[in-house]
XYZ file of N, CA and C in Angstrom:
597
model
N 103.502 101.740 102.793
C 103.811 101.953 101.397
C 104.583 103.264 101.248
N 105.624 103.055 100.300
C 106.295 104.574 100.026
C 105.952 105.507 98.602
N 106.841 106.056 98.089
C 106.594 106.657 97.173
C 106.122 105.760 95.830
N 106.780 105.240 95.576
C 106.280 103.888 94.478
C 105.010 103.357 94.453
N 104.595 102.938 95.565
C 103.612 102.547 95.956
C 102.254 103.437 95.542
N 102.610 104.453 96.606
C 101.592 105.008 97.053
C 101.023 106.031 94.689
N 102.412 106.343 94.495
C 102.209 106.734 93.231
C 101.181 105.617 91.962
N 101.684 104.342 92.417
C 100.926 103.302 91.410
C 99.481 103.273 91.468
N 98.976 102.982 93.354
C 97.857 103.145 93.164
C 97.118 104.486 93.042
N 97.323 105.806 92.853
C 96.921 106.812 92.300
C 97.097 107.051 90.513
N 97.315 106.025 90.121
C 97.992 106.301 88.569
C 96.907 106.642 87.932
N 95.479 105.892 88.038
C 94.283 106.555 87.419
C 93.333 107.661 87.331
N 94.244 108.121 88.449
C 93.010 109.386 88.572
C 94.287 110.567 87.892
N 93.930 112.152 88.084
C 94.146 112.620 87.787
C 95.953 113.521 87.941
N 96.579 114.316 87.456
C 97.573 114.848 88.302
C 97.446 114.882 89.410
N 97.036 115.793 89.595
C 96.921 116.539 90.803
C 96.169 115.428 92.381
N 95.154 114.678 91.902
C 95.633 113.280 92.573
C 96.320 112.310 92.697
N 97.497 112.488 91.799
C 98.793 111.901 92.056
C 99.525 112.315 92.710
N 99.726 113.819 92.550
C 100.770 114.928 93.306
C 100.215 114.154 94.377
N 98.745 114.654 95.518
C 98.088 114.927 96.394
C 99.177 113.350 97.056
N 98.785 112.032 96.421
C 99.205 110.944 97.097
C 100.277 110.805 97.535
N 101.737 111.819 96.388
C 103.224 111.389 96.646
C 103.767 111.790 97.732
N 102.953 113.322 97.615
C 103.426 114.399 98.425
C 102.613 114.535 99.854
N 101.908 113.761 100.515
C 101.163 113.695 101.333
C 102.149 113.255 102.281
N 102.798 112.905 102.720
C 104.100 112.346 103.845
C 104.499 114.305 104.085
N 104.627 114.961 103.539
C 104.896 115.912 103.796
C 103.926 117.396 104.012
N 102.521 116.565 104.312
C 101.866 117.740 104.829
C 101.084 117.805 105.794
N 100.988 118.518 106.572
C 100.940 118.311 108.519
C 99.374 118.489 108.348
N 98.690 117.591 109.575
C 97.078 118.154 109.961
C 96.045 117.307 109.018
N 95.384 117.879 109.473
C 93.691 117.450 109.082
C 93.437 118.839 107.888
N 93.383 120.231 107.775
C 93.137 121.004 107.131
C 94.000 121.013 106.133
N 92.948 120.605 104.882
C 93.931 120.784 103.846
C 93.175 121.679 103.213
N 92.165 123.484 103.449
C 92.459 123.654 102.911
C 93.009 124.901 101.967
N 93.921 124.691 101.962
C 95.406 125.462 100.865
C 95.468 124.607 99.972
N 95.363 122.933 99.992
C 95.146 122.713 98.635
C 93.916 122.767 97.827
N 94.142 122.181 96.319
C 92.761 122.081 95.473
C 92.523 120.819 96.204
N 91.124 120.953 95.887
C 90.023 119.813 95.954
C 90.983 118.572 95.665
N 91.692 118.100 94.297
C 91.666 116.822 93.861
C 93.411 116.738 94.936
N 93.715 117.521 94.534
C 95.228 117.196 95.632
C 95.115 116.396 97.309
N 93.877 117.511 97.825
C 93.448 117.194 98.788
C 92.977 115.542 99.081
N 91.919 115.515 97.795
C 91.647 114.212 97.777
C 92.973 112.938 97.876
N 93.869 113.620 96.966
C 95.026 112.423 96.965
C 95.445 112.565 98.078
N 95.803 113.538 99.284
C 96.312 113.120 100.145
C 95.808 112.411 101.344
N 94.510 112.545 101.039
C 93.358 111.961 102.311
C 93.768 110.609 101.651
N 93.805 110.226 100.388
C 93.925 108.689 99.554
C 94.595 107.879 100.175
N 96.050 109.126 100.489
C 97.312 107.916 100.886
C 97.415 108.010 102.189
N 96.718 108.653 103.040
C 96.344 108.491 104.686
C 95.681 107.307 104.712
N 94.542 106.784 103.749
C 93.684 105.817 103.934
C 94.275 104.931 103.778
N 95.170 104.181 102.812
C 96.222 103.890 102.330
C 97.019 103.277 103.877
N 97.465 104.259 104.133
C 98.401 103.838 105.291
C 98.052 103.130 106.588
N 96.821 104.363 106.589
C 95.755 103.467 107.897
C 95.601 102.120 107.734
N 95.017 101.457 106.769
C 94.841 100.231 106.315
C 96.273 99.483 106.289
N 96.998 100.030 105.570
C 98.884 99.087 105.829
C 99.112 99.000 107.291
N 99.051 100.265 107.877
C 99.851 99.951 109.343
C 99.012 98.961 110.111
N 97.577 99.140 109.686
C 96.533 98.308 111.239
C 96.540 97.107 110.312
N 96.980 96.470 109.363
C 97.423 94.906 108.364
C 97.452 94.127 109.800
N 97.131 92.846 109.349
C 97.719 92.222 110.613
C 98.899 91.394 109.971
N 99.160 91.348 109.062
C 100.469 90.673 108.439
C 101.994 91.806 109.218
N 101.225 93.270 108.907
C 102.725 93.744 108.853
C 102.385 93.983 110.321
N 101.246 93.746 111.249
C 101.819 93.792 112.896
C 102.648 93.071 113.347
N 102.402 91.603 112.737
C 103.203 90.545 112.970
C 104.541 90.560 112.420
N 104.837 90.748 111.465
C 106.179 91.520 111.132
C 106.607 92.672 112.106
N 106.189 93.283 112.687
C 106.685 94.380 113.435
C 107.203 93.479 114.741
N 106.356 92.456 114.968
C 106.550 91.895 116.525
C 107.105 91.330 116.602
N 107.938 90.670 115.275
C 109.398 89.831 115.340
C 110.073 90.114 115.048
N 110.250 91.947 114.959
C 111.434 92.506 114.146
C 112.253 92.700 115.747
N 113.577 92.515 115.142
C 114.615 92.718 116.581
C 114.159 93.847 117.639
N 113.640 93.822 118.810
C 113.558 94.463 119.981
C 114.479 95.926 120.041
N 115.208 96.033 119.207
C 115.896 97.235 119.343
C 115.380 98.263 118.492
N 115.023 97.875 116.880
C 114.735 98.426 115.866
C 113.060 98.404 115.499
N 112.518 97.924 116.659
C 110.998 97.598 116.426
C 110.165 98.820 116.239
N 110.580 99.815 117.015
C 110.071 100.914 116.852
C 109.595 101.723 115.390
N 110.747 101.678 114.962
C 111.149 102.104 113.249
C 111.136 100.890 112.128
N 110.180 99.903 112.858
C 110.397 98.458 111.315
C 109.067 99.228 110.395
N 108.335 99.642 110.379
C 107.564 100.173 110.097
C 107.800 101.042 108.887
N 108.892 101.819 109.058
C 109.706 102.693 107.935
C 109.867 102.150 107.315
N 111.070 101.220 107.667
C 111.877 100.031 107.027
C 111.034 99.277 105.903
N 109.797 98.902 106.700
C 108.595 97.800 105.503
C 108.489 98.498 104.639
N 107.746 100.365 104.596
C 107.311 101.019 104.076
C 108.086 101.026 102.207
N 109.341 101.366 102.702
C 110.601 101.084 101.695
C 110.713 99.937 100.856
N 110.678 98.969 101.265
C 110.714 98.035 101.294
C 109.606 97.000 100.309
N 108.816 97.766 101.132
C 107.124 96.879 99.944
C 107.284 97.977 98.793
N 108.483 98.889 98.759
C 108.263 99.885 97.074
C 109.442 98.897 96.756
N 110.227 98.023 96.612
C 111.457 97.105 96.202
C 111.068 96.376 95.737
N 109.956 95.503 96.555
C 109.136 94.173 95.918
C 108.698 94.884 94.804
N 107.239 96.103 94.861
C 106.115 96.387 93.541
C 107.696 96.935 92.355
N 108.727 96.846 92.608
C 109.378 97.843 91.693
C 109.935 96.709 90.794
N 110.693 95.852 91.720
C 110.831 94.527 90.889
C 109.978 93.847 90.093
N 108.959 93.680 90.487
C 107.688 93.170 89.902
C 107.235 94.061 88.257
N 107.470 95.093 88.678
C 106.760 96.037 87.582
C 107.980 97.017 86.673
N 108.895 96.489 86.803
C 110.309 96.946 86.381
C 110.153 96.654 84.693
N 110.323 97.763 83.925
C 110.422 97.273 82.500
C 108.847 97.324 82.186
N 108.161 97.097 82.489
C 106.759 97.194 81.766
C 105.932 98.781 81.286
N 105.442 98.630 80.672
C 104.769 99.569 79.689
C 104.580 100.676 80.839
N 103.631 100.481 81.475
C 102.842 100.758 82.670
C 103.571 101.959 83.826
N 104.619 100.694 84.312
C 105.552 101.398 84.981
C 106.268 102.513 84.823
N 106.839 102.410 83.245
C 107.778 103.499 82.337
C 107.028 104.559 82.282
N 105.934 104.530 81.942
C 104.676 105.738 81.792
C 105.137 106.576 83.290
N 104.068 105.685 83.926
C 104.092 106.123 85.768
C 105.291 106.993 85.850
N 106.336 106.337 86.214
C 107.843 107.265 85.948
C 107.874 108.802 85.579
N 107.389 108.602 83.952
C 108.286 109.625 82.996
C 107.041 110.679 83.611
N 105.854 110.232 84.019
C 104.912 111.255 83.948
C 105.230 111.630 85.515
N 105.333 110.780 86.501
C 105.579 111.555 87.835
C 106.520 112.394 87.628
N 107.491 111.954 87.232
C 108.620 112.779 87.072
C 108.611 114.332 86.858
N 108.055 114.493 85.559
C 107.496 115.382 85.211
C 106.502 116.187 85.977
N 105.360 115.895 86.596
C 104.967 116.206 87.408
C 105.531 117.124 88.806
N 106.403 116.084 89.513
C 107.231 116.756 90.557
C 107.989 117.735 89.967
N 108.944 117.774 89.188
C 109.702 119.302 88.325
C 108.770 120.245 88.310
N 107.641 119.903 87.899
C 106.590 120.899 87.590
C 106.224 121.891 89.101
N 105.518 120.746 90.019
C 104.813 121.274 90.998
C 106.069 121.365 92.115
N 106.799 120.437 92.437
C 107.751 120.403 93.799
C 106.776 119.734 94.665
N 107.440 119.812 96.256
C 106.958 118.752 97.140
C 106.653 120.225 98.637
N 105.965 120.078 99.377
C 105.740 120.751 100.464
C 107.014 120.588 101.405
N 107.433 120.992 102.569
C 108.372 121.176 103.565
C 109.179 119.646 103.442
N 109.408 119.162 104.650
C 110.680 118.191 104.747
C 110.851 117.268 102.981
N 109.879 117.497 102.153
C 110.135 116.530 100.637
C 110.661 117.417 100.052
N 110.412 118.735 99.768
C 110.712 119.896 98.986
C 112.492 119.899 98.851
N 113.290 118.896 99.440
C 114.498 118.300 98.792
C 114.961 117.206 98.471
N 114.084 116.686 99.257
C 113.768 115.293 98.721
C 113.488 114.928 97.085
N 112.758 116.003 96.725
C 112.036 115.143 95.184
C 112.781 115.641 94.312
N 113.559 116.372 94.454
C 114.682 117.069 92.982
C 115.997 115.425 93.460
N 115.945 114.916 94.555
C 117.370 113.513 94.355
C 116.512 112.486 94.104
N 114.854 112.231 94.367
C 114.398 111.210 93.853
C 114.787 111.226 92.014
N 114.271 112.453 91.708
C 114.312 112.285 90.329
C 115.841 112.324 89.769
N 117.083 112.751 89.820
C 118.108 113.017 89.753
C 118.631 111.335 89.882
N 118.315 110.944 90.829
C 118.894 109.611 91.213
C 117.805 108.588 90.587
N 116.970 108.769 90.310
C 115.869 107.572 89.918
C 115.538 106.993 90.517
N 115.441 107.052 92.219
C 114.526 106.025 93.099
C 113.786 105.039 92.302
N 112.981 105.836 91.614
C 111.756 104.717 91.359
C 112.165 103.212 90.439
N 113.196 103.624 89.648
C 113.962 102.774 88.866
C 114.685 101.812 89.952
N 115.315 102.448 90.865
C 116.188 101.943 91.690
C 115.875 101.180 93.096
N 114.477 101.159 92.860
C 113.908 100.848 93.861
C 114.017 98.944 93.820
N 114.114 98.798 92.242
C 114.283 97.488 92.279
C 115.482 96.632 92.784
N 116.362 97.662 92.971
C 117.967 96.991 93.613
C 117.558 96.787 95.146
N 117.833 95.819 95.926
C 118.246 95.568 97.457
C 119.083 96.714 98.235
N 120.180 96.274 97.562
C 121.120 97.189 98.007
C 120.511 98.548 98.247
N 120.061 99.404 96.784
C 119.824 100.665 96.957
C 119.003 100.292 97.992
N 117.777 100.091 97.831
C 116.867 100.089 98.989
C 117.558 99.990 100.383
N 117.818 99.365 100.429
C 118.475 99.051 101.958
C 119.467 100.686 102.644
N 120.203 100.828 101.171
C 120.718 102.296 101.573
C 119.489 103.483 101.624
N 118.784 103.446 101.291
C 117.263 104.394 101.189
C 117.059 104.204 102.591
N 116.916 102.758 103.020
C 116.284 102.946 104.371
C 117.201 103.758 105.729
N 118.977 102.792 105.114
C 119.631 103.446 105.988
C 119.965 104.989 105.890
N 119.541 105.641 104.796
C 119.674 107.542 104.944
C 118.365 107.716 105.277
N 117.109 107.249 105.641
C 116.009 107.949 106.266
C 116.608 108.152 108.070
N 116.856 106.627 108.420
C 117.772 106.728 109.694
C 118.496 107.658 110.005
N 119.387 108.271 108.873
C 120.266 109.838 109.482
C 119.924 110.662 109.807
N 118.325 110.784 109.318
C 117.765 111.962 109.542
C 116.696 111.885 110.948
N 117.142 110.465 111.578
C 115.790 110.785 112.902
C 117.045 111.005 113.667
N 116.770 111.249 114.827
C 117.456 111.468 115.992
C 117.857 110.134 116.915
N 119.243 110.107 117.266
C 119.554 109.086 117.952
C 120.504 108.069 117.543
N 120.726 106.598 117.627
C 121.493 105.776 116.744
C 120.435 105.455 115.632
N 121.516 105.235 114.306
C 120.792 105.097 113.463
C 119.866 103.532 113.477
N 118.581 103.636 113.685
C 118.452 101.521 114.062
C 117.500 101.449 113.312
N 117.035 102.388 111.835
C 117.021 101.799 110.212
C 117.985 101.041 109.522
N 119.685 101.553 110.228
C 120.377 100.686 109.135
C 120.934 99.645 110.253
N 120.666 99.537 111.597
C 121.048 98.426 111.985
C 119.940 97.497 111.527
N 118.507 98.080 111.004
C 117.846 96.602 110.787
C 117.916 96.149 109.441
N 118.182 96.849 108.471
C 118.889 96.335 107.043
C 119.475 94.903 107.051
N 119.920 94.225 107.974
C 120.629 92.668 107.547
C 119.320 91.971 108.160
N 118.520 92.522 109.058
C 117.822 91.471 109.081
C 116.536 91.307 108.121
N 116.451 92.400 107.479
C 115.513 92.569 106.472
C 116.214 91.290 105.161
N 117.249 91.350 105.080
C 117.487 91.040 104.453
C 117.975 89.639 104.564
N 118.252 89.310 106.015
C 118.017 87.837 106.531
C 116.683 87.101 106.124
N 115.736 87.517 106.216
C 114.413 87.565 106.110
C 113.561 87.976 104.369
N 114.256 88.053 103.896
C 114.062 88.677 102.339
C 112.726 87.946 101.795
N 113.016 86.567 101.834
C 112.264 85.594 100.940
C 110.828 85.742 101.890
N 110.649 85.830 103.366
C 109.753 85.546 103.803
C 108.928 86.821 103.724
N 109.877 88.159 103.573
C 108.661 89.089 103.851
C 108.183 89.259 102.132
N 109.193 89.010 101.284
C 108.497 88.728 100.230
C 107.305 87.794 100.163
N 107.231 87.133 100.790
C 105.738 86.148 100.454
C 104.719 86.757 101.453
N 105.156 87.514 102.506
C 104.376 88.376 102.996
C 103.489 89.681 102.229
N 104.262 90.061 101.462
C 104.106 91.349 100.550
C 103.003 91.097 99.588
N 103.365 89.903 99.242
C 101.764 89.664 97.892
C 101.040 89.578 98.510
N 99.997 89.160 99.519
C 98.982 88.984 99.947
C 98.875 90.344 100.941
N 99.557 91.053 101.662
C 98.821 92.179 101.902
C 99.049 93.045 100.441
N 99.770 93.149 99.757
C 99.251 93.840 98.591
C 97.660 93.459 97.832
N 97.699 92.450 97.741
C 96.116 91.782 97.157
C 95.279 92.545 98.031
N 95.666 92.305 99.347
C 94.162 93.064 100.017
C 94.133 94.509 100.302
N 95.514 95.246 99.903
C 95.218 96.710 99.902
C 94.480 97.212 98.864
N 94.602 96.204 97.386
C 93.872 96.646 95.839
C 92.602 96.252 96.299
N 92.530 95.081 96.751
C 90.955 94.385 97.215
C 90.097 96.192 97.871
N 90.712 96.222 99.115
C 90.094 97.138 100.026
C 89.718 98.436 99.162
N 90.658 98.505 98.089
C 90.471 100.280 97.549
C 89.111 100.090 96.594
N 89.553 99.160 96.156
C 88.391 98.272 95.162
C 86.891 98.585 95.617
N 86.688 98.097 96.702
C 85.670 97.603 97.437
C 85.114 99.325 98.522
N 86.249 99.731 98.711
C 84.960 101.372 98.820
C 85.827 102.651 98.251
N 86.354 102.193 97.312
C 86.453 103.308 96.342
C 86.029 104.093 95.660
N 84.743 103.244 95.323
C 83.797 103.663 94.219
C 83.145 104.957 94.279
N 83.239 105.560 95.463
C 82.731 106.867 95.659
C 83.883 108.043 94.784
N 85.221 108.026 94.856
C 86.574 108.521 94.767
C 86.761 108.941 92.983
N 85.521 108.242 92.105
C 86.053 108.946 90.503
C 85.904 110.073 90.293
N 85.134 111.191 91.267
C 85.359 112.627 90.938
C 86.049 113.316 91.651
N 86.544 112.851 92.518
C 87.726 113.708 93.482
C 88.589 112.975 92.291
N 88.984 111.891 92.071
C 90.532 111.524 91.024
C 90.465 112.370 90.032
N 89.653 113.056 89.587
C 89.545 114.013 88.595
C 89.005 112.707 87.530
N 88.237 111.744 87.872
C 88.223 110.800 86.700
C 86.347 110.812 85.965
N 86.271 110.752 85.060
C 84.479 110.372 85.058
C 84.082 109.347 85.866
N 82.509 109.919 86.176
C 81.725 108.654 86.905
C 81.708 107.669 86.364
């Protein structure tokens, strides 16, 4: 899951467990602590989060038929990718627009830790989150994460086959989405006072 993602399912709890979730790709280690409590919490959120996406057995199997060259990095690629599907899906609704105007706000406010800390002034500038619903953009999202690893870029050589493949990983996407809400659902319940939320 990427930024979209990982922002939706933090939408109920508090700021600062929202920050904690967006901005968690960008903070190294186990010791978090330099942050507050609820930040902290969001970023342990979207570790859990990920743990659970990457060990999916939907998206292993997606990984194991992604072209032999780019297999390494399909993983990125999905990450992006499952924020295209939830963006389409949730494009225009009440919900979404909120999410937005308030992350938005948010990041201006606080900023992002090391490698995001330029990242989040072109998310907002450019509107990722809006834009997440286009293919195209997406596909270019995935192919500029590629510029930045080392080597040939083989994020944007796997862009056509993502997109060969569109319809299927879409029907892939709803059902591990169901069971990432299922899973948070099901031992979350400890998590309403770290979200900053009442018991």
């Amino acid at each position: 899951m990427n930024f979209l993602a990982h922002a939706w399912l933090a939408r109920q709890g508090s700021d600062g467990f929202l920050l904690g979730n967006v901005i968690a790709d960008g903070v190294k280690g186990s010791d978090l602590a330099l942050w507050s409590s609820v930040v902290a919490a969001g970023i342990r959120h979207h570790r859990r989060v990920d743990a659970f996406v990457d060990s999916h057995a939907r998206v292993k199997r997606i990984k194991a038929v992604a072209p032999a060259g780019q297999r390494r990095v399909a993983g990125i690629a999905l990450d992006v990718l499952w924020d295209h599907f939830l963006a389409r899906e949730l494009i225009d609704t009440a919900e979404f627009e909120a999410l937005v105007t308030r992350l938005y706000t948010l990041l201006e406010r606080e900023g992002a830790p090391n490698r995001l800390a330029t990242m989040m002034p072109a998310l907002i500038k450019q509107d990722w989150l809006h834009r997440y619903a286009d293919f195209d953009f997406t596909c270019r999202a995935i192919a500029g994460i590629g510029q930045r690893l080392s080597g040939p870029n083989r994020l944007a050589e796997l862009t056509p086959w993502l997109a060969h493949h569109y319809r299927w990983l879409n029907a892939e996407f709803e059902p591990l989405w169901s069971d990432c809400l299922e899973e948070l659902a099901s031992t979350g319940k400890g998590f309403s006072s770290e979200m900053g939320l009442p018991h």
